[in-house]
Short mmCIF file of C-alpha atoms in Angstrom, two decimals:
data_model
loop_
_atom_site.label_atom_id
_atom_site.label_comp_id
_atom_site.label_asym_id
_atom_site.label_seq_id
_atom_site.Cartn_x
_atom_site.Cartn_y
_atom_site.Cartn_z
CA MET T 866 90.53 131.35 102.06
CA LEU T 867 90.15 127.83 102.50
CA VAL T 868 91.78 124.41 103.35
CA LYS T 869 92.10 123.06 100.02
CA ASP T 870 94.40 126.82 99.28
CA ALA T 871 97.04 125.68 101.49
CA MET T 872 96.96 121.84 102.44
CA VAL T 873 99.64 119.56 101.25
CA ARG T 874 98.04 116.31 99.16
CA ASP T 875 100.31 114.07 100.21
CA VAL T 876 98.18 110.97 101.47
CA SER T 877 101.20 109.17 103.32
CA ALA T 878 99.42 106.69 105.66
CA ILE T 879 100.07 103.30 107.76
CA PHE T 880 97.91 100.49 108.45
CA GLU T 881 96.39 98.94 111.76
CA ASP T 882 98.19 95.90 111.16
CA GLU T 883 101.51 97.39 110.45
CA LYS T 884 104.49 96.75 113.45
CA ILE T 885 105.48 99.34 115.63
CA GLU T 886 108.95 99.07 113.69
CA THR T 887 107.43 99.36 110.82
CA PHE T 888 105.85 102.32 111.95
CA ILE T 889 109.45 103.75 113.39
CA ARG T 890 111.03 103.43 110.18
CA ILE T 891 108.40 104.78 107.85
CA SER T 892 108.32 108.19 110.80
CA ALA T 893 112.17 108.36 110.24
CA LEU T 894 112.64 108.37 106.48
CA HIS T 895 109.39 110.49 105.90
CA LEU T 896 110.61 113.19 108.48
CA GLN T 897 107.30 113.03 109.78
CA HIS T 898 106.06 112.48 113.73
CA VAL T 899 102.51 111.75 113.32
CA PHE T 900 100.75 109.05 110.84
CA PRO T 901 97.06 108.52 109.47
CA VAL T 902 96.09 105.33 110.05
CA VAL T 903 93.58 104.18 107.23
CA ASP T 904 91.84 101.18 105.86
CA GLU T 905 92.17 99.44 102.83
CA LYS T 906 89.82 101.92 101.39
CA MET T 907 91.98 104.60 102.61
CA LYS T 908 89.49 105.98 105.40
CA ILE T 909 91.47 107.59 107.80
CA ILE T 910 90.70 105.50 111.28
CA GLY T 911 92.68 106.88 113.73
CA ILE T 912 96.39 108.31 114.09
CA ILE T 913 99.68 107.05 115.23
CA SER T 914 102.62 109.33 116.83
CA GLU T 915 106.38 109.18 117.70
CA ASP T 916 104.69 110.30 121.23
CA ASP T 917 102.44 107.47 121.64
CA VAL T 918 105.39 105.07 121.38
CA ILE T 919 108.03 106.75 123.26
CA SER T 920 105.21 106.91 126.36
CA GLU T 921 105.29 103.37 126.12
CA THR T 922 108.48 102.97 126.38
CA ILE T 923 109.80 104.58 129.17
CA PRO T 924 108.07 103.94 133.18
CA SER T 925 104.75 105.28 133.14
CA TYR T 926 105.89 106.93 136.52
CA PHE T 927 107.88 109.13 134.28
CA GLY T 928 104.75 111.42 134.19
CA LEU T 929 105.00 112.55 138.21
CA LEU T 930 109.00 113.24 137.93
CA HIS T 931 110.50 116.74 136.88
CA SER T 932 113.39 115.08 135.29
CA ALA T 933 114.60 111.68 133.68
CA SER T 934 118.22 112.80 134.43
CA PHE T 935 119.27 110.73 137.30
CA ILE T 936 118.15 107.54 135.24
CA PRO T 937 121.53 106.65 134.09
CA ASP T 938 121.08 104.59 130.64
CA THR T 939 118.31 103.64 127.79
CA ASN T 940 118.26 99.90 129.33
CA GLN T 941 114.80 99.77 129.79
CA MET T 942 113.85 102.19 127.27
CA LYS T 943 115.64 99.45 124.60
CA ARG T 944 113.89 96.26 127.09
CA GLU T 945 110.21 98.31 126.71
CA LEU T 946 110.89 98.51 122.37
CA SER T 947 112.03 95.03 121.77
CA GLU T 948 108.80 93.83 123.64
CA ILE T 949 106.40 96.05 121.57
CA LYS T 950 108.11 96.33 118.25
CA ASP T 951 106.15 93.59 116.91
CA GLU T 952 103.11 94.18 117.83
CA PRO T 953 100.73 95.66 115.57
CA ILE T 954 100.25 99.71 115.70
CA GLY T 955 96.75 98.99 115.96
CA LYS T 956 96.95 98.47 120.15
CA PHE T 957 98.97 101.99 119.63
CA ILE T 958 96.61 104.33 117.77
CA LYS T 959 94.46 107.31 118.98
CA ARG T 960 91.10 106.20 117.12
CA THR T 961 89.37 109.53 118.23
CA VAL T 962 90.60 111.50 115.61
CA ILE T 963 89.51 115.34 114.53
CA THR T 964 90.04 115.69 110.48
CA ILE T 965 88.83 118.69 108.64
CA GLU T 966 87.04 118.75 104.79
CA GLU T 967 88.70 120.41 101.79
CA ASN T 968 86.35 123.14 101.46
CA ASP T 969 86.40 124.15 105.26
CA THR T 970 87.67 127.31 106.11
CA ILE T 971 91.67 127.89 107.00
CA LEU T 972 90.49 130.00 110.19
CA HIS T 973 88.32 126.77 111.39
CA ALA T 974 91.61 124.88 110.88
CA ALA T 975 93.60 127.23 112.68
CA ASP T 976 90.81 127.52 115.72
CA LEU T 977 90.76 123.28 115.64
CA LEU T 978 94.98 123.37 115.61
CA LEU T 979 95.38 125.47 118.68
CA ARG T 980 91.99 124.43 120.47
CA HIS T 981 93.55 120.90 120.47
CA LYS T 982 97.11 121.56 120.90
CA LEU T 983 97.83 120.01 117.12
CA LEU T 984 100.52 120.05 115.04
CA ASN T 985 98.53 118.88 111.94
CA LEU T 986 95.43 118.07 111.00
CA PHE T 987 94.56 115.31 108.05
CA VAL T 988 92.93 116.73 105.55
CA VAL T 989 89.58 114.07 104.57
CA ASP T 990 86.35 113.99 101.74
CA LYS T 991 83.07 113.78 102.65
CA ASP T 992 83.59 109.76 102.44
CA GLY T 993 86.30 110.20 105.39
CA ARG T 994 88.97 109.26 103.45
CA LEU T 995 92.21 110.81 103.34
CA THR T 996 93.02 113.58 100.59
CA GLY T 997 96.02 115.19 102.79
CA ILE T 998 97.39 117.06 105.05
CA ILE T 999 97.62 120.93 106.62
CA ASN T 1000 99.85 121.97 109.74
CA ARG T 1001 100.35 125.16 111.18
CA SER T 1002 103.24 126.49 109.02
CA ARG T 1003 101.31 125.65 105.73
CA ILE T 1004 98.17 128.41 107.28
CA LEU T 1005 100.60 130.83 108.07
CA LEU T 1006 102.28 130.79 104.80
CA ALA T 1007 98.85 130.92 102.87
CA VAL T 1008 97.95 134.18 104.93
CA LEU T 1009 101.26 135.94 104.41
CA HIS T 1010 100.76 134.93 100.24
CA GLU T 1011 97.40 136.86 100.83
CA VAL T 1012 98.68 139.49 102.76
CA LEU T 1013 101.47 140.14 100.15
CA GLU T 1014 99.40 139.98 97.59
CA GLU T 1015 96.92 142.35 98.64
CA LYS T 1016 100.08 144.91 99.81
CA THR T 1017 101.16 144.92 96.04
CA ALA T 1018 97.43 145.83 94.78
CA GLN T 1019 97.41 148.30 97.07
CA GLU T 1020 100.58 149.74 95.84
CA LYS T 1021 99.72 149.61 92.37
CA PRO T 1022 96.39 151.30 91.74
CA ASN T 1023 94.50 150.67 88.85
CA ARG T 1024 95.51 153.35 86.34
CA LEU T 1025 93.48 154.71 84.03
CA MET G 957 90.48 111.38 91.79
CA GLU G 958 90.06 109.71 88.60
CA VAL G 959 93.76 108.31 87.89
CA LEU G 960 96.45 106.61 89.59
CA THR G 961 99.92 106.54 88.25
CA VAL G 962 102.75 103.94 89.55
CA THR G 963 105.87 104.84 88.90
CA LEU G 964 108.15 101.72 90.89
CA ASN G 965 111.20 103.56 89.72
CA PRO G 966 111.33 107.20 90.08
CA ALA G 967 113.80 110.15 89.11
CA LEU G 968 114.90 113.57 89.68
CA ASP G 969 115.34 114.18 86.03
CA ARG G 970 117.67 117.08 85.19
CA GLU G 971 117.79 118.90 81.30
CA ILE G 972 120.34 120.49 80.36
CA ILE G 973 120.62 122.13 77.22
CA ILE G 974 124.30 122.53 75.75
CA PRO G 975 124.70 123.46 71.85
CA TYR G 976 127.30 121.95 70.13
CA PHE G 977 127.38 118.95 72.49
CA GLU G 978 130.61 116.70 72.06
CA PRO G 979 132.18 114.06 74.64
CA ASN G 980 135.47 114.77 75.65
CA ARG G 981 135.12 118.06 76.14
CA LEU G 982 134.25 120.71 78.87
CA HIS G 983 130.82 122.22 78.40
CA ARG G 984 129.90 125.16 80.96
CA VAL G 985 126.15 125.96 81.16
CA PHE G 986 125.93 129.41 82.22
CA GLU G 987 121.72 130.47 81.89
CA ARG G 988 120.06 129.46 84.26
CA ASP G 989 117.25 128.54 82.10
CA LYS G 990 119.38 126.36 79.97
CA MET G 991 118.67 124.13 83.22
CA SER G 992 115.88 122.36 84.35
CA LEU G 993 115.16 120.21 87.39
CA SER G 994 112.15 118.11 87.79
CA PRO G 995 110.20 115.21 89.32
CA GLY G 996 110.60 111.88 86.51
CA GLY G 997 109.81 108.43 85.77
CA LYS G 998 107.21 107.40 83.35
CA GLY G 999 103.95 107.25 85.73
CA ILE G 1000 105.05 110.67 87.41
CA ASN G 1001 105.25 112.27 84.26
CA VAL G 1002 101.57 111.35 83.18
CA SER G 1003 100.51 112.66 86.26
CA VAL G 1004 102.26 115.67 85.70
CA ILE G 1005 100.63 116.00 81.70
CA LEU G 1006 97.42 115.45 83.61
CA SER G 1007 97.33 117.89 85.76
CA ASP G 1008 97.94 120.80 82.74
CA TRP G 1009 95.38 119.44 81.87
CA GLY G 1010 92.95 119.63 84.72
CA ILE G 1011 92.78 115.75 86.01
CA ASP G 1012 93.51 115.01 89.23
CA SER G 1013 95.56 111.76 89.95
CA ALA G 1014 97.51 110.27 92.75
CA ALA G 1015 100.95 109.25 92.35
CA THR G 1016 102.68 106.05 93.96
CA GLY G 1017 105.38 103.88 93.98
CA PHE G 1018 108.95 104.14 95.78
CA LEU G 1019 110.82 107.02 96.85
CA GLY G 1020 114.63 107.03 98.33
CA GLY G 1021 116.47 109.34 100.36
CA ASN G 1022 116.68 112.38 100.05
CA ILE G 1023 116.80 113.16 96.07
CA GLY G 1024 113.33 110.83 96.58
CA ARG G 1025 112.22 113.81 99.39
CA MET G 1026 113.48 116.05 96.42
CA ILE G 1027 111.45 114.09 94.15
CA GLU G 1028 107.94 114.28 96.75
CA GLN G 1029 108.33 117.93 97.33
CA GLU G 1030 108.66 119.15 93.99
CA ILE G 1031 105.46 117.30 92.70
CA LEU G 1032 103.60 118.98 95.43
CA SER G 1033 104.88 122.32 95.33
CA ARG G 1034 104.49 122.66 91.66
CA TYR G 1035 101.33 120.11 90.78
CA ARG G 1036 97.87 120.91 92.99
CA ASN G 1037 96.16 118.24 90.95
CA ILE G 1038 98.96 115.52 92.21
CA THR G 1039 98.42 113.69 95.48
CA THR G 1040 101.64 111.89 96.28
CA SER G 1041 101.65 108.33 98.34
CA PHE G 1042 105.12 107.04 97.73
CA VAL G 1043 106.90 104.40 100.08
CA HIS G 1044 109.86 105.90 101.20
CA ILE G 1045 113.10 103.63 101.05
CA ASP G 1046 116.59 103.84 102.42
CA GLU G 1047 118.25 104.03 99.23
CA GLU G 1048 118.64 106.90 97.05
CA SER G 1049 116.26 107.22 94.18
CA ARG G 1050 117.99 107.87 90.54
CA GLU G 1051 119.26 110.65 88.50
CA ASN G 1052 118.29 111.07 85.02
CA ILE G 1053 120.27 113.07 83.15
CA ALA G 1054 119.00 114.54 79.01
CA ILE G 1055 121.46 116.66 77.36
CA LEU G 1056 119.91 118.18 74.36
CA ASP G 1057 122.05 119.67 71.80
CA ASP G 1058 119.31 122.35 69.94
CA HIS G 1059 122.26 123.16 67.49
CA ASN G 1060 122.81 119.30 66.19
CA HIS G 1061 119.52 118.53 67.21
CA THR G 1062 120.39 115.85 68.49
CA LEU G 1063 119.36 113.61 72.66
CA THR G 1064 121.38 112.24 74.81
CA GLU G 1065 120.24 110.45 78.08
CA ILE G 1066 122.01 108.85 80.62
CA ASN G 1067 119.50 106.78 82.59
CA GLU G 1068 120.75 105.64 86.21
CA ALA G 1069 119.49 102.21 87.53
CA GLY G 1070 117.70 103.18 90.75
CA PRO G 1071 117.66 101.55 94.37
CA THR G 1072 117.04 98.24 95.13
CA ILE G 1073 113.99 97.27 97.16
CA GLU G 1074 113.70 95.53 99.83
CA GLU G 1075 111.07 92.89 100.44
CA GLN G 1076 109.00 94.86 103.68
CA ASP G 1077 109.18 97.81 101.50
CA LEU G 1078 107.31 95.92 98.68
CA ALA G 1079 104.79 94.62 101.16
CA HIS G 1080 104.28 98.34 102.42
CA PHE G 1081 104.06 99.32 98.55
CA LEU G 1082 101.09 96.38 97.71
CA LYS G 1083 98.98 97.68 100.84
CA VAL G 1084 99.38 101.02 100.25
CA PHE G 1085 97.87 100.68 96.25
CA SER G 1086 95.44 97.95 97.28
CA SER G 1087 94.27 100.99 99.19
CA LEU G 1088 94.67 103.52 96.58
CA VAL G 1089 93.22 101.67 93.65
CA ASP G 1090 90.00 101.36 94.87
CA HIS G 1091 88.74 105.07 94.21
CA PRO G 1092 90.07 105.95 90.81
CA ARG G 1093 88.73 104.57 86.90
CA VAL G 1094 92.37 104.38 85.58
CA VAL G 1095 95.31 103.06 86.52
CA LEU G 1096 98.58 103.64 84.95
CA ILE G 1097 101.53 101.44 85.40
CA ALA G 1098 104.64 102.43 83.40
CA GLY G 1099 109.07 102.42 83.42
CA SER G 1100 111.90 100.06 84.46
CA VAL G 1101 111.24 98.49 87.53
CA PRO G 1102 113.88 98.39 90.37
CA TYR G 1103 115.95 95.75 91.84
CA GLY G 1104 114.69 93.31 94.04
CA ILE G 1105 111.17 93.85 92.97
CA PRO G 1106 109.81 90.27 91.44
CA LEU G 1107 108.74 90.02 87.61
CA ASP G 1108 105.62 89.27 88.23
CA LEU G 1109 104.71 92.50 89.87
CA TYR G 1110 103.03 94.38 87.34
CA PRO G 1111 100.40 91.33 86.12
CA LYS G 1112 99.50 91.22 90.06
CA LEU G 1113 98.78 95.22 90.63
CA THR G 1114 97.03 94.83 86.67
CA LYS G 1115 94.71 91.96 88.83
CA ILE G 1116 94.33 94.13 92.03
CA ALA G 1117 92.69 96.92 89.64
CA HIS G 1118 90.51 94.64 87.70
CA GLU G 1119 89.16 93.21 91.13
CA LYS G 1120 88.08 96.77 91.42
CA ASP G 1121 86.99 97.15 87.95
CA THR G 1122 89.19 99.85 87.28
CA GLU G 1123 90.70 99.97 83.62
CA VAL G 1124 94.91 99.43 83.47
CA TYR G 1125 97.10 101.10 81.17
CA LEU G 1126 100.63 99.58 80.93
CA GLU G 1127 103.66 100.86 79.24
CA ALA G 1128 106.84 98.67 79.58
CA ARG G 1129 109.44 97.38 77.97
CA GLY G 1130 112.04 94.06 77.28
CA ILE G 1131 111.54 91.23 79.26
CA LEU G 1132 108.95 92.95 81.92
CA LEU G 1133 106.57 93.52 78.73
CA THR G 1134 106.26 90.16 77.73
CA HIS G 1135 105.82 88.60 81.30
CA SER G 1136 103.68 90.59 82.34
CA VAL G 1137 101.59 90.87 79.12
CA SER G 1138 101.63 86.94 79.27
CA THR G 1139 100.98 86.84 82.67
CA TYR G 1140 97.95 88.93 83.02
CA CYS G 1141 97.59 91.34 80.46
CA ALA G 1142 96.74 95.18 80.98
CA ASP G 1143 93.62 96.98 78.47
CA VAL G 1144 95.62 99.44 77.24
CA VAL G 1145 99.53 97.99 76.22
CA ARG G 1146 102.36 100.44 74.24
CA PRO G 1147 105.01 98.86 74.33
CA ASP G 1148 108.29 100.78 74.66
CA LEU G 1149 110.83 99.76 71.95
CA ARG G 1150 113.54 102.48 72.41
CA SER G 1151 115.73 100.50 74.14
CA ASP G 1152 114.78 97.66 73.54
CA THR G 1153 113.25 96.14 70.60
CA ARG G 1154 112.32 92.62 71.48
CA VAL G 1155 108.61 91.59 72.05
CA PHE G 1156 107.29 87.87 73.56
CA GLY G 1157 111.75 87.11 72.96
CA LYS G 1158 111.95 87.86 69.60
CA GLU G 1159 113.60 90.87 67.89
CA VAL G 1160 110.41 93.13 65.81
CA GLU G 1161 112.16 95.59 62.82
CA THR G 1162 109.74 94.34 59.79
CA MET G 1163 106.38 95.60 59.69
CA ALA G 1164 105.27 92.29 59.81
CA ASP G 1165 107.12 91.69 63.23
CA TYR G 1166 105.52 94.82 64.88
CA ILE G 1167 102.04 93.44 63.70
CA GLU G 1168 102.80 90.12 64.48
CA ALA G 1169 103.86 91.00 68.17
CA GLY G 1170 100.76 93.59 68.45
CA GLU G 1171 98.14 91.17 67.62
CA LYS G 1172 99.25 88.77 70.12
CA ILE G 1173 99.44 91.16 72.55
CA VAL G 1174 95.70 91.76 71.77
CA GLU G 1175 95.46 88.13 71.66
CA LYS G 1176 96.07 87.94 75.66
CA GLY G 1177 93.85 90.08 76.67
CA ALA G 1178 95.00 93.67 76.31
CA LYS G 1179 91.52 95.58 74.18
CA LEU G 1180 94.22 98.55 73.06
CA VAL G 1181 97.71 98.14 72.02
CA VAL G 1182 99.85 100.93 70.17
CA SER G 1183 102.93 100.36 69.12
CA SER G 1184 105.70 103.16 68.23
CA TYR G 1185 106.83 102.47 64.26
CA GLN G 1186 109.96 103.77 62.79
CA VAL G 1187 109.67 106.67 65.52
CA VAL G 1188 107.07 108.72 63.28
CA ASN G 1189 104.62 106.02 62.66
CA ASP G 1190 101.99 103.86 65.28
CA LEU G 1191 100.50 100.79 64.87
CA VAL G 1192 97.33 100.48 66.61
CA PHE G 1193 95.54 96.93 67.42
CA THR G 1194 92.53 96.46 68.48
CA LYS G 1195 90.42 93.00 67.87
CA ASP G 1196 88.77 94.33 65.18
CA GLY G 1197 92.27 95.09 63.65
CA VAL G 1198 95.29 96.78 62.58
CA TRP G 1199 95.48 100.57 61.60
CA LEU G 1200 98.97 102.40 60.35
CA LEU G 1201 98.81 106.11 62.02
CA SER G 1202 101.16 108.63 59.98
CA LEU G 1203 102.05 112.15 60.13
CA ALA G 1204 100.92 114.27 56.81
CA ASP G 1205 104.35 115.88 57.03
CA PRO G 1206 107.19 113.24 58.79
CA ARG G 1207 109.54 115.89 59.51
CA VAL G 1208 110.04 115.40 63.85
CA ASP G 1209 113.15 116.77 65.66
CA PRO G 1210 114.58 114.10 66.88
CA SER G 1211 115.89 116.31 70.25
CA HIS G 1212 112.40 117.18 70.74
CA LEU G 1213 110.72 113.45 71.41
CA LEU G 1214 111.69 114.04 75.02
CA GLY G 1215 108.54 113.22 77.11
CA ALA G 1216 106.67 112.22 73.83
CA GLY G 1217 105.83 108.95 74.93
CA ASP G 1218 104.34 110.03 78.24
CA THR G 1219 102.30 112.42 76.46
CA TYR G 1220 100.88 109.76 74.37
CA MET G 1221 99.68 107.82 77.32
CA ALA G 1222 98.20 111.21 78.96
CA ALA G 1223 96.31 111.76 76.19
CA MET G 1224 94.86 108.50 75.91
CA ILE G 1225 93.69 108.05 79.54
CA TYR G 1226 92.49 112.20 79.06
CA HIS G 1227 90.02 110.76 75.89
CA SER G 1228 88.46 108.07 77.79
CA ARG G 1229 88.15 110.42 80.79
CA LYS G 1230 86.25 113.25 77.99
CA TYR G 1231 85.60 111.38 75.14
CA GLY G 1232 84.25 107.77 75.67
CA THR G 1233 85.36 104.32 74.24
CA ASP G 1234 86.29 104.65 71.14
CA LEU G 1235 89.63 102.77 70.81
CA LEU G 1236 90.99 104.01 67.72
CA GLU G 1237 89.88 107.73 68.50
CA ARG G 1238 91.50 107.22 71.81
CA ALA G 1239 95.00 106.43 69.93
CA LYS G 1240 94.59 108.40 67.13
CA PHE G 1241 94.78 111.62 70.13
CA GLY G 1242 97.63 110.12 71.95
CA MET G 1243 99.90 110.59 69.14
CA ALA G 1244 98.32 113.89 68.15
CA ALA G 1245 99.72 115.18 71.45
CA ALA G 1246 102.52 113.36 71.28
CA LEU G 1247 103.16 115.04 67.86
CA ALA G 1248 102.03 118.21 69.77
CA LYS G 1249 104.79 118.14 72.34
CA THR G 1250 107.06 117.78 69.64
CA LYS G 1251 107.20 121.58 68.81
CA TYR G 1252 108.52 121.59 72.84
CA LEU G 1253 112.07 121.05 73.35
CA PHE G 1254 111.98 120.43 77.40
CA LYS G 1255 109.20 118.22 79.00
CA LYS G 1256 106.59 120.36 78.26
CA SER G 1257 103.08 119.03 78.05
CA PRO G 1258 101.38 120.55 75.18
CA THR G 1259 97.76 122.38 75.51
CA ILE G 1260 94.49 120.61 74.61
CA GLN G 1261 94.30 123.06 71.97
CA GLU G 1262 97.11 122.53 70.20
CA VAL G 1263 96.51 118.53 70.54
CA GLU G 1264 93.10 118.88 68.83
CA GLU G 1265 94.59 121.14 66.22
CA SER G 1266 97.39 118.43 65.37
CA LEU G 1267 94.63 116.19 65.10
CA PRO G 1268 93.98 116.78 61.47
CA LYS G 1269 97.95 115.90 60.68
CA ILE G 1270 97.28 112.22 61.55
CA GLN G 1271 96.57 110.29 58.65
CA THR G 1272 95.03 106.60 59.30
CA LYS G 1273 95.04 103.60 56.95
CA GLN G 1274 93.52 99.97 58.03
CA ILE G 1275 96.31 97.67 57.42
CA LYS G 1276 94.01 94.54 59.04
CA GLY G 1277 90.33 93.57 59.87
#
């Protein structure tokens, strides 16, 4: 089974020069927490996730603490966000992107997702242009369909 | 991907078959197969038909709210040959309702106006369009524009596409049509005269009016103009002349006309991808497809074989040139 059999052909993307504010709006409207960042030829040059923005708005020592529950309010987050909301997302994106091609196997996709602890994997053509997205549930669904089909085929042996 | 379609104001299309439909009455629909729900709007419809014919396309435009997400999901789950790249906005996308009466043979359509587009979303769309248009050979821009879209957007998109050597097909009506072809004309133009018969500010009624309007669009830069004339005929304009395409048997059920115009556009694009550059043949193929579509009541693509079989039913008469 190949990636092209399980992927979603949506190429919603964002551009490097968009503001953080735009990214927050877009990801909320799309109900999607990570976006590919593309150039003017739809080639993927990075990714940006909600995590990247949230981590910019909370103090860096938070990572060392077990809990943030003793911090009384979100004032600091508000302050940080108002400072970065007009900055281009280009400053915050991850430029090393793990991508996959349509003719790669689903097994390879599953391996990449697990190995790199990803929720989504972006699919590109041979020129690096974005052609879609694949995630864990799409992979599981595609494999499940195949399992069910094989089962039905076994239950109904070919008649003479 | 070979084709990019632009639908600025997509819709969730609801088609309901109600025999003996009339206002001021309660109609109940009991059977599931008498109702259908599908993604719509002219550009999306063309993508769907092309997908049925095995041609890949990308669809872009604006989708709003939950209805918008539903439209996107419907496209992605049903059609493997369509890639989506819509700009999502806050306000809800529209719903279109078509009531087909298969007894009295009437078609009643109720089309909502749709959301208002904010400036920042329009700016984002322009970026998306510019990056998408880098790849395909054909762009189709069709349908109405939502509130908030400036009148010069279609010509602007056409110009961006031309900078990338991409052929542009346009279907629009009224002021939008007139303004678009006057400012920066697309390559293939089909005036949509269903609810607004003004072209260049003038009501078109007689054959002479139609010819004047068509020739003027060619003058503005279109290489092919097709215009429906008295429902079942078509007028075709190129720089080489004017032709009247008519049906050997002009009886067409008006309740089956839903989607015929979109099938026409899709078939012209299909023809240009598969059979090359002959413009009159391209228009005839479009008309044959529209005719083949009228076999079906619902919005449904005819097969290419059905289109080919309809070709001999079309009579061609050169009027000018």
